[in-house]
Amino acid sequence: MIEIDYEKEKTNYEDKKKAFLYAFPKTIPVLTGFLVLGMAYGVLMQSKGYGVLWSVLMSAVAFCGSMQFVAITLLTTAFNPLQALFLSIMVNARHLFYGISMLEKYKGLGRARMFLIYVLCDETFSIASSDAPPSDVNHKYYYLSISALDYFYWVLGTFLGGLAGNVVNFNTKGLDFVLTALFVVLFLEQWKKRENRASGVIGIIATIISLFLFGKNNLVIPSMILILIILMLRGKKECI
């Protein structure tokens, strides 16, 4: 007969609850952005003939924001596997750098790391990389709460958008710009902290240089590489 340690279960529940309550307020900006953005995605998918099930499935499985908007075009034109592969790599190349920078924060979290890696997105990275929970809040449950909440917001927004697309007919031109608007808001939030401004300036300059050298359709990977090189040289200089 299996004995249940009720005291341990109660403590575990309290740790989860405390971490969730601490994490939730920090995800409210993402909640507002993801609901609007997810709804826009759901409506756009509906306008292209893909129902609620397909749009929700795409958000739940792919969960890649900007690439999902790009994928709408890929789904509605002649499919080119190689083009889709390289386009996906270019659009999502930034996650390579996100993942590397989060190794230390996610260290020692056990099996939870698999879920945290799977649902890591720009908004989750922005919160988790710039904020650390106090010592009395369980770090694993804190990061899990942020990641799970942001994931839920996106899927929920997509579901609501898919439903709205069934009953509301309107011009969807410009809806995909909400993704750019959300990135601008996240950048401005990071800019408020003085220690983040140097990195922000580096990112802007590297992007402008890549834009002139490689064009607007091919600037993502070169700008990321340039940012990485500059940050590494800057870090090495500070260590000397």
PDB file of N, CA, C and O in Angstrom, residues 43-80:
ATOM      1  N   VAL A  43      -8.195  34.752 -36.828  1.00  0.00           N
ATOM      2  CA  VAL A  43      -9.057  35.357 -37.854  1.00  0.00           C
ATOM      3  C   VAL A  43      -8.429  35.203 -39.237  1.00  0.00           C
ATOM      4  O   VAL A  43      -9.111  34.877 -40.214  1.00  0.00           O
ATOM      5  N   LEU A  44      -7.112  35.436 -39.324  1.00  0.00           N
ATOM      6  CA  LEU A  44      -6.427  35.307 -40.615  1.00  0.00           C
ATOM      7  C   LEU A  44      -6.479  33.872 -41.132  1.00  0.00           C
ATOM      8  O   LEU A  44      -6.691  33.641 -42.325  1.00  0.00           O
ATOM      9  N   MET A  45      -6.298  32.911 -40.232  1.00  0.00           N
ATOM     10  CA  MET A  45      -6.388  31.499 -40.633  1.00  0.00           C
ATOM     11  C   MET A  45      -7.796  31.184 -41.127  1.00  0.00           C
ATOM     12  O   MET A  45      -7.968  30.482 -42.138  1.00  0.00           O
ATOM     13  N   GLN A  46      -8.785  31.709 -40.436  1.00  0.00           N
ATOM     14  CA  GLN A  46     -10.173  31.480 -40.828  1.00  0.00           C
ATOM     15  C   GLN A  46     -10.450  32.094 -42.200  1.00  0.00           C
ATOM     16  O   GLN A  46     -11.151  31.504 -43.033  1.00  0.00           O
ATOM     17  N   SER A  47      -9.880  33.281 -42.442  1.00  0.00           N
ATOM     18  CA  SER A  47     -10.106  33.954 -43.723  1.00  0.00           C
ATOM     19  C   SER A  47      -9.473  33.195 -44.889  1.00  0.00           C
ATOM     20  O   SER A  47      -9.857  33.379 -46.038  1.00  0.00           O
ATOM     21  N   LYS A  48      -8.482  32.340 -44.584  1.00  0.00           N
ATOM     22  CA  LYS A  48      -7.830  31.545 -45.625  1.00  0.00           C
ATOM     23  C   LYS A  48      -8.424  30.145 -45.741  1.00  0.00           C
ATOM     24  O   LYS A  48      -7.916  29.312 -46.477  1.00  0.00           O
ATOM     25  N   GLY A  49      -9.489  29.898 -44.990  1.00  0.00           N
ATOM     26  CA  GLY A  49     -10.175  28.621 -45.108  1.00  0.00           C
ATOM     27  C   GLY A  49      -9.809  27.581 -44.069  1.00  0.00           C
ATOM     28  O   GLY A  49     -10.238  26.431 -44.166  1.00  0.00           O
ATOM     29  N   TYR A  50      -9.016  27.947 -43.083  1.00  0.00           N
ATOM     30  CA  TYR A  50      -8.625  27.011 -42.022  1.00  0.00           C
ATOM     31  C   TYR A  50      -9.442  27.292 -40.768  1.00  0.00           C
ATOM     32  O   TYR A  50      -9.391  28.395 -40.218  1.00  0.00           O
ATOM     33  N   GLY A  51     -10.189  26.287 -40.315  1.00  0.00           N
ATOM     34  CA  GLY A  51     -11.086  26.453 -39.183  1.00  0.00           C
ATOM     35  C   GLY A  51     -10.374  26.535 -37.844  1.00  0.00           C
ATOM     36  O   GLY A  51      -9.139  26.512 -37.758  1.00  0.00           O
ATOM     37  N   VAL A  52     -11.179  26.596 -36.788  1.00  0.00           N
ATOM     38  CA  VAL A  52     -10.676  26.747 -35.426  1.00  0.00           C
ATOM     39  C   VAL A  52      -9.719  25.617 -35.055  1.00  0.00           C
ATOM     40  O   VAL A  52      -8.660  25.856 -34.456  1.00  0.00           O
ATOM     41  N   LEU A  53     -10.082  24.395 -35.404  1.00  0.00           N
ATOM     42  CA  LEU A  53      -9.255  23.243 -35.044  1.00  0.00           C
ATOM     43  C   LEU A  53      -7.845  23.375 -35.585  1.00  0.00           C
ATOM     44  O   LEU A  53      -6.862  23.146 -34.862  1.00  0.00           O
ATOM     45  N   TRP A  54      -7.715  23.765 -36.859  1.00  0.00           N
ATOM     46  CA  TRP A  54      -6.402  23.854 -37.483  1.00  0.00           C
ATOM     47  C   TRP A  54      -5.569  24.987 -36.890  1.00  0.00           C
ATOM     48  O   TRP A  54      -4.363  24.838 -36.663  1.00  0.00           O
ATOM     49  N   SER A  55      -6.205  26.132 -36.663  1.00  0.00           N
ATOM     50  CA  SER A  55      -5.458  27.265 -36.121  1.00  0.00           C
ATOM     51  C   SER A  55      -4.988  26.992 -34.694  1.00  0.00           C
ATOM     52  O   SER A  55      -3.848  27.307 -34.330  1.00  0.00           O
ATOM     53  N   VAL A  56      -5.869  26.374 -33.873  1.00  0.00           N
ATOM     54  CA  VAL A  56      -5.490  26.043 -32.494  1.00  0.00           C
ATOM     55  C   VAL A  56      -4.399  24.978 -32.485  1.00  0.00           C
ATOM     56  O   VAL A  56      -3.438  25.056 -31.699  1.00  0.00           O
ATOM     57  N   LEU A  57      -4.527  23.976 -33.355  1.00  0.00           N
ATOM     58  CA  LEU A  57      -3.521  22.925 -33.442  1.00  0.00           C
ATOM     59  C   LEU A  57      -2.165  23.504 -33.843  1.00  0.00           C
ATOM     60  O   LEU A  57      -1.121  23.126 -33.296  1.00  0.00           O
ATOM     61  N   MET A  58      -2.182  24.449 -34.773  1.00  0.00           N
ATOM     62  CA  MET A  58      -0.950  25.093 -35.210  1.00  0.00           C
ATOM     63  C   MET A  58      -0.297  25.848 -34.055  1.00  0.00           C
ATOM     64  O   MET A  58       0.917  25.757 -33.837  1.00  0.00           O
ATOM     65  N   SER A  59      -1.104  26.582 -33.294  1.00  0.00           N
ATOM     66  CA  SER A  59      -0.567  27.353 -32.171  1.00  0.00           C
ATOM     67  C   SER A  59      -0.079  26.453 -31.053  1.00  0.00           C
ATOM     68  O   SER A  59       0.931  26.739 -30.406  1.00  0.00           O
ATOM     69  N   ALA A  60      -0.796  25.364 -30.805  1.00  0.00           N
ATOM     70  CA  ALA A  60      -0.435  24.463 -29.708  1.00  0.00           C
ATOM     71  C   ALA A  60       0.816  23.653 -30.012  1.00  0.00           C
ATOM     72  O   ALA A  60       1.639  23.407 -29.126  1.00  0.00           O
ATOM     73  N   VAL A  61       0.981  23.249 -31.267  1.00  0.00           N
ATOM     74  CA  VAL A  61       2.108  22.394 -31.639  1.00  0.00           C
ATOM     75  C   VAL A  61       3.317  23.211 -32.093  1.00  0.00           C
ATOM     76  O   VAL A  61       4.440  22.997 -31.638  1.00  0.00           O
ATOM     77  N   ALA A  62       3.092  24.163 -33.003  1.00  0.00           N
ATOM     78  CA  ALA A  62       4.205  24.955 -33.532  1.00  0.00           C
ATOM     79  C   ALA A  62       4.636  26.030 -32.526  1.00  0.00           C
ATOM     80  O   ALA A  62       5.805  26.151 -32.198  1.00  0.00           O
ATOM     81  N   PHE A  63       3.678  26.806 -32.043  1.00  0.00           N
ATOM     82  CA  PHE A  63       3.918  27.862 -31.062  1.00  0.00           C
ATOM     83  C   PHE A  63       5.154  28.685 -31.431  1.00  0.00           C
ATOM     84  O   PHE A  63       6.128  28.760 -30.704  1.00  0.00           O
ATOM     85  N   CYS A  64       5.094  29.311 -32.599  1.00  0.00           N
ATOM     86  CA  CYS A  64       6.268  30.062 -33.059  1.00  0.00           C
ATOM     87  C   CYS A  64       5.898  31.452 -33.566  1.00  0.00           C
ATOM     88  O   CYS A  64       6.614  32.025 -34.389  1.00  0.00           O
ATOM     89  N   GLY A  65       4.771  32.001 -33.097  1.00  0.00           N
ATOM     90  CA  GLY A  65       4.438  33.401 -33.323  1.00  0.00           C
ATOM     91  C   GLY A  65       4.585  33.894 -34.740  1.00  0.00           C
ATOM     92  O   GLY A  65       3.747  33.630 -35.609  1.00  0.00           O
ATOM     93  N   SER A  66       5.686  34.617 -34.974  1.00  0.00           N
ATOM     94  CA  SER A  66       5.892  35.248 -36.275  1.00  0.00           C
ATOM     95  C   SER A  66       5.912  34.239 -37.411  1.00  0.00           C
ATOM     96  O   SER A  66       5.389  34.503 -38.501  1.00  0.00           O
ATOM     97  N   MET A  67       6.508  33.067 -37.183  1.00  0.00           N
ATOM     98  CA  MET A  67       6.570  32.057 -38.234  1.00  0.00           C
ATOM     99  C   MET A  67       5.184  31.521 -38.559  1.00  0.00           C
ATOM    100  O   MET A  67       4.932  31.101 -39.697  1.00  0.00           O
ATOM    101  N   GLN A  68       4.283  31.530 -37.595  1.00  0.00           N
ATOM    102  CA  GLN A  68       2.918  31.081 -37.864  1.00  0.00           C
ATOM    103  C   GLN A  68       2.220  32.018 -38.848  1.00  0.00           C
ATOM    104  O   GLN A  68       1.456  31.567 -39.701  1.00  0.00           O
ATOM    105  N   PHE A  69       2.484  33.315 -38.735  1.00  0.00           N
ATOM    106  CA  PHE A  69       1.919  34.265 -39.691  1.00  0.00           C
ATOM    107  C   PHE A  69       2.523  34.041 -41.075  1.00  0.00           C
ATOM    108  O   PHE A  69       1.829  34.098 -42.082  1.00  0.00           O
ATOM    109  N   VAL A  70       3.830  33.792 -41.107  1.00  0.00           N
ATOM    110  CA  VAL A  70       4.494  33.504 -42.381  1.00  0.00           C
ATOM    111  C   VAL A  70       3.943  32.209 -42.975  1.00  0.00           C
ATOM    112  O   VAL A  70       3.760  32.091 -44.191  1.00  0.00           O
ATOM    113  N   ALA A  71       3.657  31.236 -42.102  1.00  0.00           N
ATOM    114  CA  ALA A  71       3.175  29.929 -42.565  1.00  0.00           C
ATOM    115  C   ALA A  71       1.824  30.020 -43.259  1.00  0.00           C
ATOM    116  O   ALA A  71       1.489  29.152 -44.074  1.00  0.00           O
ATOM    117  N   ILE A  72       1.048  31.053 -42.945  1.00  0.00           N
ATOM    118  CA  ILE A  72      -0.244  31.221 -43.623  1.00  0.00           C
ATOM    119  C   ILE A  72      -0.024  31.356 -45.127  1.00  0.00           C
ATOM    120  O   ILE A  72      -0.748  30.760 -45.934  1.00  0.00           O
ATOM    121  N   THR A  73       0.996  32.134 -45.489  1.00  0.00           N
ATOM    122  CA  THR A  73       1.325  32.286 -46.909  1.00  0.00           C
ATOM    123  C   THR A  73       1.818  30.970 -47.498  1.00  0.00           C
ATOM    124  O   THR A  73       1.467  30.601 -48.621  1.00  0.00           O
ATOM    125  N   LEU A  74       2.645  30.262 -46.727  1.00  0.00           N
ATOM    126  CA  LEU A  74       3.175  28.978 -47.206  1.00  0.00           C
ATOM    127  C   LEU A  74       2.060  27.958 -47.426  1.00  0.00           C
ATOM    128  O   LEU A  74       2.134  27.124 -48.333  1.00  0.00           O
ATOM    129  N   LEU A  75       1.033  28.018 -46.587  1.00  0.00           N
ATOM    130  CA  LEU A  75      -0.069  27.069 -46.687  1.00  0.00           C
ATOM    131  C   LEU A  75      -1.011  27.380 -47.842  1.00  0.00           C
ATOM    132  O   LEU A  75      -1.739  26.496 -48.296  1.00  0.00           O
ATOM    133  N   THR A  76      -0.998  28.625 -48.285  1.00  0.00           N
ATOM    134  CA  THR A  76      -1.965  29.031 -49.318  1.00  0.00           C
ATOM    135  C   THR A  76      -1.317  29.228 -50.685  1.00  0.00           C
ATOM    136  O   THR A  76      -1.961  29.712 -51.606  1.00  0.00           O
ATOM    137  N   THR A  77      -0.040  28.872 -50.815  1.00  0.00           N
ATOM    138  CA  THR A  77       0.641  28.952 -52.111  1.00  0.00           C
ATOM    139  C   THR A  77       1.268  27.598 -52.419  1.00  0.00           C
ATOM    140  O   THR A  77       1.219  26.676 -51.606  1.00  0.00           O
ATOM    141  N   ALA A  78       1.860  27.482 -53.595  1.00  0.00           N
ATOM    142  CA  ALA A  78       2.534  26.234 -53.968  1.00  0.00           C
ATOM    143  C   ALA A  78       3.629  25.927 -52.957  1.00  0.00           C
ATOM    144  O   ALA A  78       4.506  26.752 -52.712  1.00  0.00           O
ATOM    145  N   PHE A  79       3.591  24.732 -52.378  1.00  0.00           N
ATOM    146  CA  PHE A  79       4.502  24.396 -51.276  1.00  0.00           C
ATOM    147  C   PHE A  79       5.892  24.053 -51.784  1.00  0.00           C
ATOM    148  O   PHE A  79       6.062  23.229 -52.672  1.00  0.00           O
ATOM    149  N   ASN A  80       6.886  24.712 -51.190  1.00  0.00           N
ATOM    150  CA  ASN A  80       8.278  24.459 -51.509  1.00  0.00           C
ATOM    151  C   ASN A  80       8.994  24.089 -50.210  1.00  0.00           C
ATOM    152  O   ASN A  80       9.281  24.962 -49.387  1.00  0.00           O
TER     153      ASN A  80
END
